[in-house]
């Protein structure tokens, strides 16, 4: 029984063309997914649609029996679906601590916020050290950790990470990956978009290949890299850049 | 292969709307020019029909004012419409033109009909200078600085003895009998309006105009594409000042005085903006249509309600309504619907 | 020396009121990127409410903030819902807001002129023409300082309201949401802030501040409908100077320019007072286009 069902979704920006063109995908609980595909395939757009930031033109998104398609972002978040965008979307002039507290904006119970804050600090000790610093002054890796930490403040069921290691040095990226690994072990359903396909697929249970707004291929992640057609079609470039990173 | 249009051959007498449905209506090009030429000839001939016009002076005064607004909103459009930089202080250039010609007449007795171009050049000079400073910013900050420019000039002229202070300078009337007095002003404004439209047309159809449109679309991309954005913007500011300055010179003479509150008030700038937006900013014909329409509405509401306050409310409401429902203005909306009459398609 | 202190005091008192007026303007820009050219028109409209409350009902202008602010808050929320929500997400939103509020300003001006004519108004509560007199202390023998009561109370009220605003933004849940939306609208959406609701509230707050400013204006400065252009020019100069959207910048800019213009008035003449603001604006555009406390070029 999947927790997230995306059926026949098309979506685009403003009066522009469809970016997603009848995309369908099912996500099962406590599994992890890696979405790969060329630029413009609609990966980030898919996340925005799920998060309620962009309403689909047709089709539906159902999370645990509830339709998300017409909901505002805050209503989607309240159901336990959390999105960390590519640019992290932090509040640059708020402190690390304030950013984390903003992550629990929808949580009314103060003691619960405190509890989760402690848990995030435990998981990302660097954030605890920098608690009073403005988020805008953190390094790239620290900002990514803050974005992930902030997402955990809502105690999500499903976490979407859009290229969390983009622009980070290899050892920092490695650190981020191991933290994603940790989230997985906590029972979270994680969906990740990753340019470094090799690394992303190693991390995930299931691989999804997007192209031109639809799912072209999906399957157990190990299989994908062996499939010569996929390798040639979609991973040729991504995989090779993955090696050099 | 011969183009469809050529094959059909010229059919100047066929203004069927279907003909204009075509993507960028090549339309009956000749018919378009006939209409325009007829309008221009009629405008030139208007003062000749003196016996047939009951309130001759009123009609000529009205005509001159409409033409002045056509000139000013067309000029405003070069910066505000093409380049997308909204100036809410454009009447400052009208004032500069008015004062330059006014001072030359008051102190040296030189007719503004001769010095009006000087007034325009002074406006251009101010445009360069002001553009140099204010165009360091974009968007709201730029708009605000144009308002500040206007108020600076109001303050300065208000307090400058040589310019007559708040009372301004009275100007001697044109040595003509009352019955012919409006004629020269009418012709001057007609020439100014044609000059302004011609300028806007030339800008719109030049590489420079393309650059301005690129700036309006996305300034960073324009810069990357090699458009010298800063130079273009400042030039657009300066060019858009010229005919406004010339019009100001003639206008001051026609009302026989120059005074700070005649020129340096935001209401005058507001009119230019309103006319260009309602007509369709960024199009050549838009400001012309807008000026005629708004001026007509002004006159009618003045006759109907008398009170100028009501007039102001109508203007504000129109601006809000057009922005919300027809942001492209009359010409822009018609063109989008492919319903624009060919004789108004000057882009 | 005493004169210098006197002028500085008057400037600071004036600056306090300017700060309140500019705070509303900068709030609307910070949160929603709305450049509200109608802000001063709203102030004048509010001044009429306070003026007539005083003339007809004998309600003290300072006290009238109690109802002028809520009225203007609701008005602001309504304006936001009716006009600005339609253009949200439009490509040239900043430019649209300027033109739209320009139209609103013209409408308000016309309606006020229609209803109340163009004559000067000024409420005259008892304290408007009285002063506190300070002598002794550190002053040379025989010298005295005047502190006009009306301006003093006005500045006091401005400070109270600004501190209240600051505390609201700093500590309340909605305040967090407003600051978050100011800093990064997309991020605010992602953490579950209903940015539309926050925007409507912020615009309401901004117009409520215009309401309070109007109550003060009703007895501090003579006003008539057309006057708002002059005011909005000064206020916008202040806001650009401070860095658009920066509350700190607006307040500091208001105080500094309040004092500066006060000296200009004292040394050169009263008509040149507003010139200080315009010149400061052009100077700042030349040296630092993003304003004193702005971070990037205002787009």
PDB file of C-alpha atoms in Angstrom, chain B residues 91-191:
ATOM      1  CA  UNK B  91       6.650  66.900 -16.308  1.00  0.00           C
ATOM      2  CA  UNK B  92       9.950  68.199 -14.982  1.00  0.00           C
ATOM      3  CA  UNK B  93      11.091  68.301 -18.609  1.00  0.00           C
ATOM      4  CA  UNK B  94       8.032  70.226 -19.627  1.00  0.00           C
ATOM      5  CA  UNK B  95       8.897  72.771 -16.965  1.00  0.00           C
ATOM      6  CA  UNK B  96      12.511  73.028 -18.046  1.00  0.00           C
ATOM      7  CA  UNK B  97      11.432  73.688 -21.623  1.00  0.00           C
ATOM      8  CA  UNK B  98       8.822  76.153 -20.460  1.00  0.00           C
ATOM      9  CA  UNK B  99      11.227  78.069 -18.267  1.00  0.00           C
ATOM     10  CA  UNK B 100      14.073  78.184 -20.794  1.00  0.00           C
ATOM     11  CA  UNK B 101      11.791  79.647 -23.455  1.00  0.00           C
ATOM     12  CA  UNK B 102      10.011  81.791 -20.887  1.00  0.00           C
ATOM     13  CA  UNK B 103      13.213  83.353 -19.602  1.00  0.00           C
ATOM     14  CA  UNK B 104      14.494  84.023 -23.128  1.00  0.00           C
ATOM     15  CA  UNK B 105      11.240  85.745 -23.964  1.00  0.00           C
ATOM     16  CA  UNK B 106      10.834  87.635 -20.697  1.00  0.00           C
ATOM     17  CA  UNK B 107      14.400  88.938 -20.453  1.00  0.00           C
ATOM     18  CA  UNK B 108      15.535  88.951 -24.073  1.00  0.00           C
ATOM     19  CA  UNK B 109      12.333  89.131 -26.072  1.00  0.00           C
ATOM     20  CA  UNK B 110      13.092  86.097 -28.237  1.00  0.00           C
ATOM     21  CA  UNK B 111      10.003  84.263 -29.380  1.00  0.00           C
ATOM     22  CA  UNK B 112       9.458  80.772 -27.963  1.00  0.00           C
ATOM     23  CA  UNK B 113       8.597  79.645 -31.486  1.00  0.00           C
ATOM     24  CA  UNK B 114      12.304  80.074 -32.152  1.00  0.00           C
ATOM     25  CA  UNK B 115      13.631  78.930 -28.803  1.00  0.00           C
ATOM     26  CA  UNK B 116      11.369  75.927 -28.252  1.00  0.00           C
ATOM     27  CA  UNK B 117      14.008  73.531 -29.633  1.00  0.00           C
ATOM     28  CA  UNK B 118      16.450  75.027 -27.128  1.00  0.00           C
ATOM     29  CA  UNK B 119      13.960  74.217 -24.418  1.00  0.00           C
ATOM     30  CA  UNK B 120      13.896  70.677 -25.731  1.00  0.00           C
ATOM     31  CA  UNK B 121      17.689  70.467 -25.706  1.00  0.00           C
ATOM     32  CA  UNK B 122      17.800  71.768 -22.135  1.00  0.00           C
ATOM     33  CA  UNK B 123      15.373  69.014 -21.233  1.00  0.00           C
ATOM     34  CA  UNK B 124      17.624  66.495 -22.969  1.00  0.00           C
ATOM     35  CA  UNK B 125      20.613  67.765 -20.993  1.00  0.00           C
ATOM     36  CA  UNK B 126      18.697  67.381 -17.754  1.00  0.00           C
ATOM     37  CA  UNK B 127      17.586  63.944 -18.903  1.00  0.00           C
ATOM     38  CA  UNK B 128      21.201  62.868 -19.336  1.00  0.00           C
ATOM     39  CA  UNK B 129      22.220  64.250 -15.971  1.00  0.00           C
ATOM     40  CA  UNK B 130      19.230  62.919 -14.063  1.00  0.00           C
ATOM     41  CA  UNK B 131      19.447  59.598 -15.866  1.00  0.00           C
ATOM     42  CA  UNK B 132      23.093  59.307 -14.940  1.00  0.00           C
ATOM     43  CA  UNK B 133      22.150  59.417 -11.274  1.00  0.00           C
ATOM     44  CA  UNK B 134      18.689  57.899 -11.075  1.00  0.00           C
ATOM     45  CA  UNK B 135      19.355  55.028 -13.481  1.00  0.00           C
ATOM     46  CA  UNK B 136      21.834  53.581 -11.047  1.00  0.00           C
ATOM     47  CA  UNK B 137      18.774  51.988  -9.534  1.00  0.00           C
ATOM     48  CA  UNK B 138      15.918  50.169 -11.117  1.00  0.00           C
ATOM     49  CA  UNK B 139      12.310  49.441 -10.365  1.00  0.00           C
ATOM     50  CA  UNK B 140      10.695  51.221  -7.460  1.00  0.00           C
ATOM     51  CA  UNK B 141      13.785  53.156  -6.391  1.00  0.00           C
ATOM     52  CA  UNK B 142      14.054  54.660  -9.866  1.00  0.00           C
ATOM     53  CA  UNK B 143      10.405  55.677  -9.879  1.00  0.00           C
ATOM     54  CA  UNK B 144      10.794  57.296  -6.516  1.00  0.00           C
ATOM     55  CA  UNK B 145      13.834  59.261  -7.599  1.00  0.00           C
ATOM     56  CA  UNK B 146      11.897  60.684 -10.552  1.00  0.00           C
ATOM     57  CA  UNK B 147       9.272  61.981  -8.131  1.00  0.00           C
ATOM     58  CA  UNK B 148      12.008  63.500  -6.014  1.00  0.00           C
ATOM     59  CA  UNK B 149      13.468  65.194  -9.092  1.00  0.00           C
ATOM     60  CA  UNK B 150      10.126  66.804  -9.781  1.00  0.00           C
ATOM     61  CA  UNK B 151       9.764  68.118  -6.256  1.00  0.00           C
ATOM     62  CA  UNK B 152      13.317  69.453  -6.271  1.00  0.00           C
ATOM     63  CA  UNK B 153      12.494  71.559  -9.302  1.00  0.00           C
ATOM     64  CA  UNK B 154       9.261  72.731  -7.753  1.00  0.00           C
ATOM     65  CA  UNK B 155      11.158  73.879  -4.684  1.00  0.00           C
ATOM     66  CA  UNK B 156      13.936  75.531  -6.656  1.00  0.00           C
ATOM     67  CA  UNK B 157      11.708  77.455  -9.024  1.00  0.00           C
ATOM     68  CA  UNK B 158       9.465  78.402  -6.119  1.00  0.00           C
ATOM     69  CA  UNK B 159      12.394  80.075  -4.430  1.00  0.00           C
ATOM     70  CA  UNK B 160      14.393  81.461  -7.317  1.00  0.00           C
ATOM     71  CA  UNK B 161      13.881  85.209  -7.750  1.00  0.00           C
ATOM     72  CA  UNK B 162      15.247  85.316 -11.292  1.00  0.00           C
ATOM     73  CA  UNK B 163      12.501  82.912 -12.327  1.00  0.00           C
ATOM     74  CA  UNK B 164       9.830  84.898 -10.562  1.00  0.00           C
ATOM     75  CA  UNK B 165       9.436  82.603  -7.564  1.00  0.00           C
ATOM     76  CA  UNK B 166       6.084  81.039  -6.891  1.00  0.00           C
ATOM     77  CA  UNK B 167       4.277  83.692  -8.931  1.00  0.00           C
ATOM     78  CA  UNK B 168       6.338  82.853 -12.006  1.00  0.00           C
ATOM     79  CA  UNK B 169       6.990  85.088 -14.988  1.00  0.00           C
ATOM     80  CA  UNK B 170       4.244  86.755 -16.999  1.00  0.00           C
ATOM     81  CA  UNK B 171       4.891  86.455 -20.729  1.00  0.00           C
ATOM     82  CA  UNK B 172       3.879  89.021 -23.336  1.00  0.00           C
ATOM     83  CA  UNK B 173       1.140  87.847 -25.649  1.00  0.00           C
ATOM     84  CA  UNK B 174       1.767  87.061 -29.288  1.00  0.00           C
ATOM     85  CA  UNK B 175       1.170  90.245 -31.321  1.00  0.00           C
ATOM     86  CA  UNK B 176      -1.863  88.895 -33.130  1.00  0.00           C
ATOM     87  CA  UNK B 177      -5.517  89.760 -33.044  1.00  0.00           C
ATOM     88  CA  UNK B 178      -7.609  87.633 -30.707  1.00  0.00           C
ATOM     89  CA  UNK B 179      -9.267  85.778 -33.557  1.00  0.00           C
ATOM     90  CA  UNK B 180      -6.041  84.422 -35.039  1.00  0.00           C
ATOM     91  CA  UNK B 181      -4.162  84.026 -31.753  1.00  0.00           C
ATOM     92  CA  UNK B 182      -4.673  80.280 -31.365  1.00  0.00           C
ATOM     93  CA  UNK B 183      -3.588  79.356 -34.864  1.00  0.00           C
ATOM     94  CA  UNK B 184       0.213  79.449 -34.435  1.00  0.00           C
ATOM     95  CA  UNK B 185      -0.008  77.482 -31.194  1.00  0.00           C
ATOM     96  CA  UNK B 186      -2.153  74.900 -32.872  1.00  0.00           C
ATOM     97  CA  UNK B 187       0.306  74.425 -35.725  1.00  0.00           C
ATOM     98  CA  UNK B 188       3.273  74.366 -33.364  1.00  0.00           C
ATOM     99  CA  UNK B 189       1.688  71.627 -31.269  1.00  0.00           C
ATOM    100  CA  UNK B 190       0.749  69.713 -34.410  1.00  0.00           C
ATOM    101  CA  UNK B 191       4.364  69.735 -35.555  1.00  0.00           C
TER     102      UNK B 191
END
